[in-house]
Amino acid sequence: MFAEHRSVRSWPAVVVALLAVALVPAAPAVGRADPVQEEMSATERVVAGLEESPVHVDPSYASAFPEELAQETGRRITDSGVPLRVLAVPLIEGGDWNGQADLMAAAVHDRIGGEGHYLVLDGERLSGHDFSTGSTTQVSRAFYASQAVSMGMGDDAPVAERVERAVDVALSDDPEGAYTAADEQRDPGALDWYHSLGPGTYVLFTVLPWILAGLALLGLGVALFRWRRPRRLPSLPQHAAFDNANQARRDELAAKAGRELVEVGERVSGAVPVADDPGAVEALHQALDAHAAARQVYDVLPAEGALVDIVGVLVLLDAAEDHVDRAIRPAGRRRSTPVRSHCYANPLHGTGTRMTRWREFGGRGDVTVPLCAPCAGAVRDRRRPVVLPAHHRGREVPYYEVPAAESVWAATGYGTLREDLVDRILRGDHEVGPR
Ligand SMILES: [Zn+2]
């Protein structure tokens, strides 16, 4: 019933060693502020934090999980003698630990060893990971605690309260009992009507028709949805359509951007706008501007290739392609070829997007932005979608969290928040700010 598996394992030494090698990320390239701090890997930073206190809260979660509470929780854990650790760390796919809580817990635990129980808070998601020493059977405290809290409090309760409660359960004498109790009490009443019905014939004659009617309605709804759903238009190539943008693909993406810069350039310069149509001429101008902006960003790509900039080039090329397409179509058909919107969370997800309200974690307020289906689903479930990472002052953050004054991508959401992305680049906004 639960998607989450029990991550109770005693890791064979070889696997742990391999993981340790694979998981130690390269030190951030920026090395000015504090050389010792900068040279530590993300795992080492977390481990160093845990040496001070069993509760490690990333600075970006300071408002959701205040320092005082972290200290108080740390004291309770230390006093209990249970090797429980709490990690509140933002996880980003393609970033450290590939954005996976279980990989982070494994990497951290590998440095510490022994029995260990980890409650990991990532955005609004709380998960539990347990490691035993192999010789004895130990209670999966963290797993039971995170599950009991999810079932008991739901995912809407404030994160600080959920972590507190999870720590209570994990430190208790019987975490498994708390989990079982939460499972049994979940959604009380959901089955009461069923038990209260009594004899089978009663059930058959009163409930069955309703179930059948419900199923029929559901079928009708699905059919209606299919019928009303707009047919997919034959789509233009999506230069920015990838689902995955980890660091290993950077060179590949940069090479692709270079190739397509040339191809789209040829297409734009060879395009003939519809005769006597100011709208078509205007569209071609926009295509030329978008291509010039892409060229401008591409020409100053840093040697190691900043992912945010490579993505910017690809997004601008998609825009150029859309404008050309509009320029060569008769005015009547131009309406059916809008300029596509990329996924705001990560433009590499492509342009199959819908406007979606997103309540970001950390109290940044609501935004209504185009999101791809998986990201929209994540937002609906109050999970953080797989966002595009950016390097900012030696740390990895979602690209849109870089101050707008320092990133034209953050300022415009790659053109989804504001329409003046191309203008901003052409007037030189892209070159400002440290990375
Ligand atoms: Zn997306």
Coordinates of C-alpha atoms and ligand atoms in Angstrom, one line a residue:
M1 CA 0.0 0.0 0.0
F2 CA 2.8 2.4 0.7
A3 CA 5.2 3.3 -2.0
E4 CA 8.0 3.9 0.4
H5 CA 10.0 0.9 1.0
R6 CA 11.6 0.1 4.3
S7 CA 15.1 1.3 4.0
V8 CA 16.4 -0.9 6.7
R9 CA 19.6 -2.4 5.5
S10 CA 23.0 -3.4 6.6
W11 CA 25.1 -2.2 3.7
P12 CA 27.7 -4.6 2.6
A13 CA 31.1 -3.0 2.9
V14 CA 31.8 -3.0 -0.8
V15 CA 28.5 -1.3 -1.7
V16 CA 29.1 1.3 0.9
A17 CA 32.6 1.9 -0.3
L18 CA 31.4 2.3 -3.9
L19 CA 28.6 4.7 -2.8
A20 CA 31.1 6.7 -0.9
V21 CA 33.3 7.1 -4.0
A22 CA 30.3 7.9 -6.2
L23 CA 28.6 10.2 -3.8
V24 CA 31.4 12.6 -2.8
P25 CA 30.6 15.4 -5.2
A26 CA 33.3 17.7 -6.5
A27 CA 34.0 20.7 -4.3
P28 CA 32.3 23.8 -5.5
A29 CA 34.4 25.8 -7.9
V30 CA 34.1 29.1 -6.0
G31 CA 36.9 29.2 -3.5
R32 CA 37.1 32.7 -2.1
A33 CA 35.1 33.2 1.0
D34 CA 36.1 30.3 3.3
P35 CA 38.6 27.9 1.7
V36 CA 38.1 25.2 4.3
Q37 CA 34.3 25.3 4.1
E38 CA 34.3 25.4 0.3
E39 CA 36.6 22.4 -0.1
M40 CA 34.3 20.2 1.9
S41 CA 31.9 18.0 0.0
A42 CA 28.2 18.3 0.7
T43 CA 28.3 15.1 2.6
E44 CA 31.2 16.3 4.7
R45 CA 29.4 19.5 5.5
V46 CA 26.4 17.5 6.8
V47 CA 28.7 15.1 8.8
A48 CA 30.5 18.1 10.3
G49 CA 27.2 19.6 11.3
L50 CA 26.1 16.3 13.0
E51 CA 29.3 16.4 15.1
E52 CA 28.0 19.5 16.7
S53 CA 24.4 18.3 17.1
P54 CA 22.2 15.4 16.0
V55 CA 19.9 17.9 14.3
H56 CA 21.4 19.5 11.1
V57 CA 19.3 22.2 9.5
D58 CA 20.4 23.7 6.2
P59 CA 20.4 27.6 6.4
S60 CA 17.7 27.7 3.8
Y61 CA 15.3 25.9 6.2
A62 CA 16.0 28.2 9.1
S63 CA 12.6 29.9 8.9
A64 CA 10.7 26.6 8.7
F65 CA 12.8 25.0 11.4
P66 CA 14.0 27.6 13.9
E67 CA 17.4 27.3 15.6
E68 CA 15.9 27.1 19.1
L69 CA 13.8 24.2 18.2
A70 CA 16.7 22.5 16.6
Q71 CA 18.8 22.9 19.7
E72 CA 16.0 21.6 22.0
T73 CA 15.4 18.6 19.7
G74 CA 19.1 17.9 19.6
R75 CA 19.3 17.9 23.4
R76 CA 16.4 15.5 23.7
I77 CA 18.0 13.1 21.2
T78 CA 21.4 13.3 22.9
D79 CA 19.8 12.6 26.3
S80 CA 18.0 9.6 25.0
G81 CA 21.2 7.9 23.8
V82 CA 19.4 6.7 20.6
P83 CA 21.6 7.2 17.5
L84 CA 18.9 9.3 15.8
R85 CA 19.8 12.1 13.5
V86 CA 17.6 14.8 11.9
L87 CA 18.7 16.3 8.5
A88 CA 16.7 19.2 7.1
V89 CA 18.4 19.6 3.7
P90 CA 17.0 20.7 0.3
L91 CA 17.5 18.0 -2.3
I92 CA 17.7 18.7 -6.0
E93 CA 17.9 16.1 -8.7
G94 CA 21.1 16.4 -10.6
G95 CA 22.6 18.0 -7.5
D96 CA 24.3 16.4 -4.5
W97 CA 23.2 12.8 -3.8
N98 CA 21.2 13.1 -7.0
G99 CA 18.5 14.7 -4.9
Q100 CA 17.6 11.4 -3.1
A101 CA 17.1 11.3 0.6
D102 CA 18.1 7.6 0.9
L103 CA 21.4 8.2 -0.9
M104 CA 22.2 11.2 1.3
A105 CA 21.4 9.2 4.4
A106 CA 23.6 6.3 3.2
A107 CA 26.5 8.7 2.3
V108 CA 26.3 10.4 5.6
H109 CA 25.9 7.2 7.6
D110 CA 28.9 5.7 5.8
R111 CA 31.1 8.4 7.4
I112 CA 29.6 7.8 10.9
G113 CA 29.0 4.1 11.0
G114 CA 27.4 1.9 13.6
E115 CA 23.7 1.8 14.2
G116 CA 22.0 4.9 12.8
H117 CA 18.5 6.3 12.3
Y118 CA 17.9 9.3 10.0
L119 CA 14.8 11.5 9.7
V120 CA 15.3 13.5 6.5
L121 CA 13.2 16.6 5.8
D122 CA 13.3 17.8 2.2
G123 CA 10.9 20.5 1.4
E124 CA 7.7 19.2 2.9
R125 CA 8.6 15.6 2.6
L126 CA 9.7 13.7 5.7
S127 CA 11.3 10.3 5.3
G128 CA 13.0 7.8 7.6
H129 CA 16.1 5.7 6.9
D130 CA 17.6 3.1 9.3
F131 CA 21.0 1.4 9.3
S132 CA 21.8 -1.5 11.5
T133 CA 25.2 -2.9 12.4
G134 CA 24.2 -6.2 10.9
S135 CA 24.9 -8.3 14.0
T136 CA 21.6 -7.5 15.8
T137 CA 18.1 -6.8 14.8
Q138 CA 17.2 -3.2 15.5
V139 CA 13.9 -1.4 15.3
S140 CA 13.5 0.7 12.2
R141 CA 12.8 3.8 14.3
A142 CA 13.1 6.4 11.7
F143 CA 11.0 4.6 9.1
Y144 CA 8.2 3.9 11.5
A145 CA 8.3 7.4 12.9
S146 CA 8.1 9.1 9.5
Q147 CA 5.3 6.8 8.4
A148 CA 3.4 7.3 11.6
V149 CA 3.6 11.0 11.3
S150 CA 2.6 11.0 7.6
M151 CA -0.5 9.0 8.4
G152 CA -1.3 10.7 11.7
M153 CA -0.8 14.3 10.8
G154 CA -0.8 14.4 7.0
D155 CA 1.6 16.4 4.9
D156 CA -0.1 19.7 5.6
A157 CA 0.9 20.2 9.2
P158 CA 3.8 22.6 9.7
V159 CA 7.1 20.9 9.2
A160 CA 8.5 21.8 12.6
E161 CA 5.5 20.1 14.3
R162 CA 5.9 17.0 12.1
V163 CA 9.6 16.7 12.8
E164 CA 9.0 17.1 16.6
R165 CA 6.3 14.4 16.5
A166 CA 8.5 12.1 14.4
V167 CA 11.4 12.5 16.9
D168 CA 8.9 11.7 19.8
V169 CA 7.9 8.5 18.0
A170 CA 11.5 7.5 17.0
L171 CA 12.7 7.9 20.6
S172 CA 9.8 6.1 22.1
D173 CA 9.9 2.5 23.4
D174 CA 7.7 1.2 20.6
P175 CA 7.9 3.1 17.3
E176 CA 6.4 0.2 15.5
G177 CA 3.4 0.2 17.8
A178 CA 2.9 3.9 17.0
Y179 CA 3.0 3.2 13.3
T180 CA 0.5 0.3 13.6
A181 CA -1.8 2.5 15.7
A182 CA -1.6 5.4 13.2
D183 CA -2.3 2.9 10.4
E184 CA -5.4 1.6 12.1
Q185 CA -6.7 5.0 13.1
R186 CA -6.2 6.4 9.7
D187 CA -9.3 8.0 8.2
P188 CA -11.6 6.6 10.9
G189 CA -15.2 6.3 9.6
A190 CA -14.2 5.5 6.1
L191 CA -15.3 1.9 6.6
D192 CA -17.9 2.5 9.3
W193 CA -20.8 2.7 6.9
Y194 CA -19.7 -0.7 5.5
H195 CA -19.6 -2.4 8.9
S196 CA -22.9 -0.9 10.0
L197 CA -24.8 -2.3 7.0
G198 CA -25.3 -5.7 8.4
P199 CA -26.6 -8.6 6.3
G200 CA -25.2 -9.2 2.9
T201 CA -28.5 -8.9 1.0
Y202 CA -28.9 -5.4 2.3
V203 CA -25.5 -4.5 1.0
L204 CA -26.2 -6.0 -2.3
F205 CA -29.5 -4.2 -2.8
T206 CA -28.7 -0.8 -1.4
V207 CA -25.1 -0.3 -2.3
L208 CA -24.4 -2.2 -5.5
P209 CA -26.7 0.0 -7.7
W210 CA -24.9 3.1 -6.4
I211 CA -21.5 1.6 -7.1
L212 CA -22.6 0.7 -10.6
A213 CA -24.0 4.2 -11.2
G214 CA -20.7 5.6 -9.9
L215 CA -18.7 3.5 -12.2
A216 CA -20.9 4.5 -15.2
L217 CA -20.5 8.2 -14.4
L218 CA -16.7 7.7 -14.0
G219 CA -16.6 6.0 -17.4
L220 CA -18.6 8.9 -18.9
G221 CA -16.3 11.4 -17.3
V222 CA -13.2 9.7 -18.7
A223 CA -14.8 9.6 -22.2
L224 CA -15.8 13.2 -22.0
F225 CA -12.3 14.2 -20.8
R226 CA -10.7 12.3 -23.7
W227 CA -13.1 13.9 -26.2
R228 CA -12.6 17.4 -24.9
R229 CA -8.8 17.2 -24.5
P230 CA -7.3 19.1 -27.4
R231 CA -5.6 17.0 -30.0
R232 CA -1.9 17.3 -30.0
L233 CA -0.7 19.5 -32.8
P234 CA 2.2 18.2 -34.8
S235 CA 4.8 19.9 -32.7
L236 CA 8.1 21.6 -33.6
P237 CA 11.3 20.1 -32.4
Q238 CA 11.8 20.9 -28.7
H239 CA 15.3 22.0 -28.2
A240 CA 15.0 22.1 -24.5
A241 CA 13.0 18.9 -24.0
F242 CA 15.0 16.7 -21.7
D243 CA 13.9 15.2 -18.4
N244 CA 17.3 15.0 -16.9
A245 CA 20.0 17.6 -16.6
N246 CA 22.6 16.3 -14.3
Q247 CA 26.2 17.5 -14.5
A248 CA 27.3 14.6 -16.8
R249 CA 25.0 15.9 -19.5
R250 CA 26.3 19.4 -19.5
D251 CA 28.9 19.0 -22.2
E252 CA 26.4 17.1 -24.3
L253 CA 23.8 19.9 -23.9
A254 CA 26.3 22.6 -24.6
A255 CA 27.3 20.8 -27.9
K256 CA 23.7 20.5 -28.8
A257 CA 23.1 24.2 -28.1
G258 CA 26.0 25.1 -30.4
R259 CA 24.7 22.9 -33.2
E260 CA 21.2 24.2 -33.0
L261 CA 22.3 27.7 -32.8
V262 CA 23.7 27.3 -36.3
E263 CA 20.7 25.3 -37.6
V264 CA 18.0 27.7 -36.2
G265 CA 20.2 30.6 -37.5
E266 CA 20.0 29.3 -41.0
R267 CA 16.3 28.8 -40.7
V268 CA 15.7 32.3 -39.4
S269 CA 17.8 34.0 -42.0
G270 CA 16.3 31.9 -44.8
A271 CA 12.7 32.5 -43.7
V272 CA 10.4 34.6 -46.0
P273 CA 7.6 36.3 -44.0
V274 CA 4.1 36.3 -45.5
A275 CA 3.8 39.2 -48.0
D276 CA 2.1 42.4 -47.0
D277 CA 1.6 41.3 -43.4
P278 CA 3.1 43.5 -40.7
G279 CA 2.4 40.8 -38.2
A280 CA 4.6 38.4 -40.1
V281 CA 7.4 40.9 -40.3
E282 CA 7.1 41.6 -36.6
A283 CA 7.3 37.8 -35.9
L284 CA 10.4 37.5 -38.0
H285 CA 12.0 40.4 -36.1
Q286 CA 11.2 38.6 -32.8
A287 CA 12.8 35.4 -34.2
L288 CA 15.9 37.3 -35.1
D289 CA 16.1 38.9 -31.7
A290 CA 15.6 35.6 -29.9
H291 CA 18.3 34.0 -32.0
A292 CA 20.7 37.0 -31.4
A293 CA 20.0 36.7 -27.6
A294 CA 20.8 32.9 -27.7
R295 CA 24.0 33.7 -29.6
Q296 CA 24.9 36.3 -27.0
V297 CA 24.5 33.9 -24.1
Y298 CA 26.3 31.1 -26.0
D299 CA 29.3 33.2 -26.8
V300 CA 30.0 33.9 -23.1
L301 CA 29.4 30.4 -21.8
P302 CA 32.0 29.7 -19.1
A303 CA 34.4 26.9 -19.9
E304 CA 32.8 24.4 -17.5
G305 CA 29.4 25.3 -19.0
A306 CA 26.9 26.8 -16.6
L307 CA 23.8 24.6 -16.9
V308 CA 21.4 27.6 -16.4
D309 CA 23.0 29.4 -19.3
I310 CA 23.0 26.4 -21.6
V311 CA 19.3 25.9 -20.8
G312 CA 18.8 29.6 -21.6
V313 CA 20.3 29.1 -25.0
L314 CA 18.0 26.2 -25.7
V315 CA 14.9 28.0 -24.5
L316 CA 15.7 31.1 -26.6
L317 CA 16.2 28.8 -29.7
D318 CA 12.8 27.3 -29.1
A319 CA 11.3 30.8 -29.0
A320 CA 13.2 31.8 -32.2
E321 CA 11.8 28.7 -33.9
D322 CA 8.2 29.5 -32.8
H323 CA 8.5 33.1 -34.1
V324 CA 9.8 31.9 -37.5
D325 CA 6.9 29.5 -37.6
R326 CA 4.5 32.3 -37.0
A327 CA 6.2 34.6 -39.6
I328 CA 5.8 32.2 -42.4
R329 CA 2.1 31.3 -41.7
P330 CA -0.9 33.2 -43.0
A331 CA -2.3 35.6 -40.3
G332 CA -5.4 33.4 -39.9
R333 CA -3.4 30.4 -38.8
R334 CA -1.0 32.3 -36.6
R335 CA -3.3 32.1 -33.7
S336 CA -3.0 28.4 -33.6
T337 CA 0.7 28.5 -33.2
P338 CA 1.4 30.3 -30.0
V339 CA 4.9 30.7 -28.6
R340 CA 5.4 27.7 -26.4
S341 CA 5.9 28.0 -22.6
H342 CA 8.6 25.8 -21.0
C343 CA 8.2 24.2 -17.5
Y344 CA 8.9 27.0 -15.0
A345 CA 10.4 24.6 -12.5
N346 CA 12.9 23.2 -15.1
P347 CA 12.7 24.3 -18.8
L348 CA 14.4 21.0 -19.7
H349 CA 11.1 19.3 -19.0
G350 CA 9.9 20.7 -22.3
T351 CA 6.9 22.7 -23.4
G352 CA 4.0 20.4 -22.6
T353 CA 2.8 22.7 -19.8
R354 CA -0.3 24.1 -18.2
M355 CA -0.6 27.2 -16.1
T356 CA -0.6 25.9 -12.5
R357 CA -0.7 27.6 -9.1
W358 CA 2.4 26.8 -7.1
R359 CA 2.7 27.5 -3.4
E360 CA 6.5 27.3 -3.0
F361 CA 8.0 25.9 0.2
G362 CA 9.6 28.5 2.5
G363 CA 6.8 31.1 2.2
R364 CA 7.7 32.7 -1.1
G365 CA 4.0 33.0 -1.8
D366 CA 2.0 31.9 -4.7
V367 CA 3.0 32.0 -8.3
T368 CA 0.9 30.9 -11.3
V369 CA 3.3 29.5 -13.8
P370 CA 3.4 26.9 -16.7
L371 CA 4.4 23.5 -15.3
C372 CA 4.8 20.1 -17.0
A373 CA 2.5 17.3 -15.8
P374 CA 5.0 15.7 -13.4
C375 CA 5.8 19.0 -11.8
A376 CA 2.2 20.0 -11.6
G377 CA 1.5 16.6 -9.9
A378 CA 4.3 17.2 -7.4
V379 CA 3.0 20.7 -6.6
R380 CA -0.5 19.2 -6.1
D381 CA 1.0 16.7 -3.7
R382 CA 2.9 19.4 -1.9
R383 CA 6.2 17.9 -3.0
R384 CA 9.0 20.0 -4.5
P385 CA 9.2 19.3 -8.3
V386 CA 12.5 18.3 -9.9
V387 CA 13.8 21.9 -10.3
L388 CA 16.7 23.2 -12.4
P389 CA 19.7 23.7 -10.1
A390 CA 21.9 26.8 -10.2
H391 CA 25.2 27.5 -8.5
H392 CA 25.0 30.6 -6.4
R393 CA 27.8 31.7 -4.1
G394 CA 29.2 28.1 -3.8
R395 CA 25.9 26.5 -3.1
E396 CA 23.4 24.7 -5.3
V397 CA 19.9 26.2 -5.2
P398 CA 16.9 26.1 -7.4
Y399 CA 17.6 28.6 -10.3
Y400 CA 14.7 30.8 -9.4
E401 CA 16.1 31.4 -5.9
V402 CA 19.1 33.3 -7.2
P403 CA 18.4 37.0 -6.6
A404 CA 16.7 38.5 -9.6
A405 CA 19.3 41.2 -9.9
E406 CA 22.0 38.6 -10.4
S407 CA 20.2 36.2 -12.8
V408 CA 18.1 37.1 -15.9
W409 CA 16.8 33.6 -15.7
A410 CA 15.5 33.9 -12.2
A411 CA 14.2 37.4 -12.9
T412 CA 12.1 36.2 -15.9
G413 CA 11.5 32.5 -15.1
Y414 CA 13.1 31.8 -18.5
G415 CA 10.5 34.1 -20.0
T416 CA 7.5 32.5 -18.3
L417 CA 7.1 35.2 -15.6
R418 CA 7.9 38.2 -17.9
E419 CA 7.9 38.6 -21.6
D420 CA 11.1 40.8 -21.8
L421 CA 13.7 38.0 -21.5
V422 CA 15.1 38.7 -25.0
D423 CA 15.2 42.4 -24.5
R424 CA 16.9 42.1 -21.2
I425 CA 19.6 39.9 -22.7
L426 CA 20.1 42.1 -25.7
R427 CA 20.6 45.1 -23.5
G428 CA 23.3 43.2 -21.5
D429 CA 21.5 42.1 -18.3
H430 CA 22.8 38.6 -18.7
E431 CA 26.4 39.6 -17.9
V432 CA 25.9 41.0 -14.4
G433 CA 26.5 39.4 -11.1
P434 CA 28.8 36.7 -9.6
R435 CA 28.0 33.1 -10.1
Ligands
ZN1 ZN 8.5 20.3 -15.0

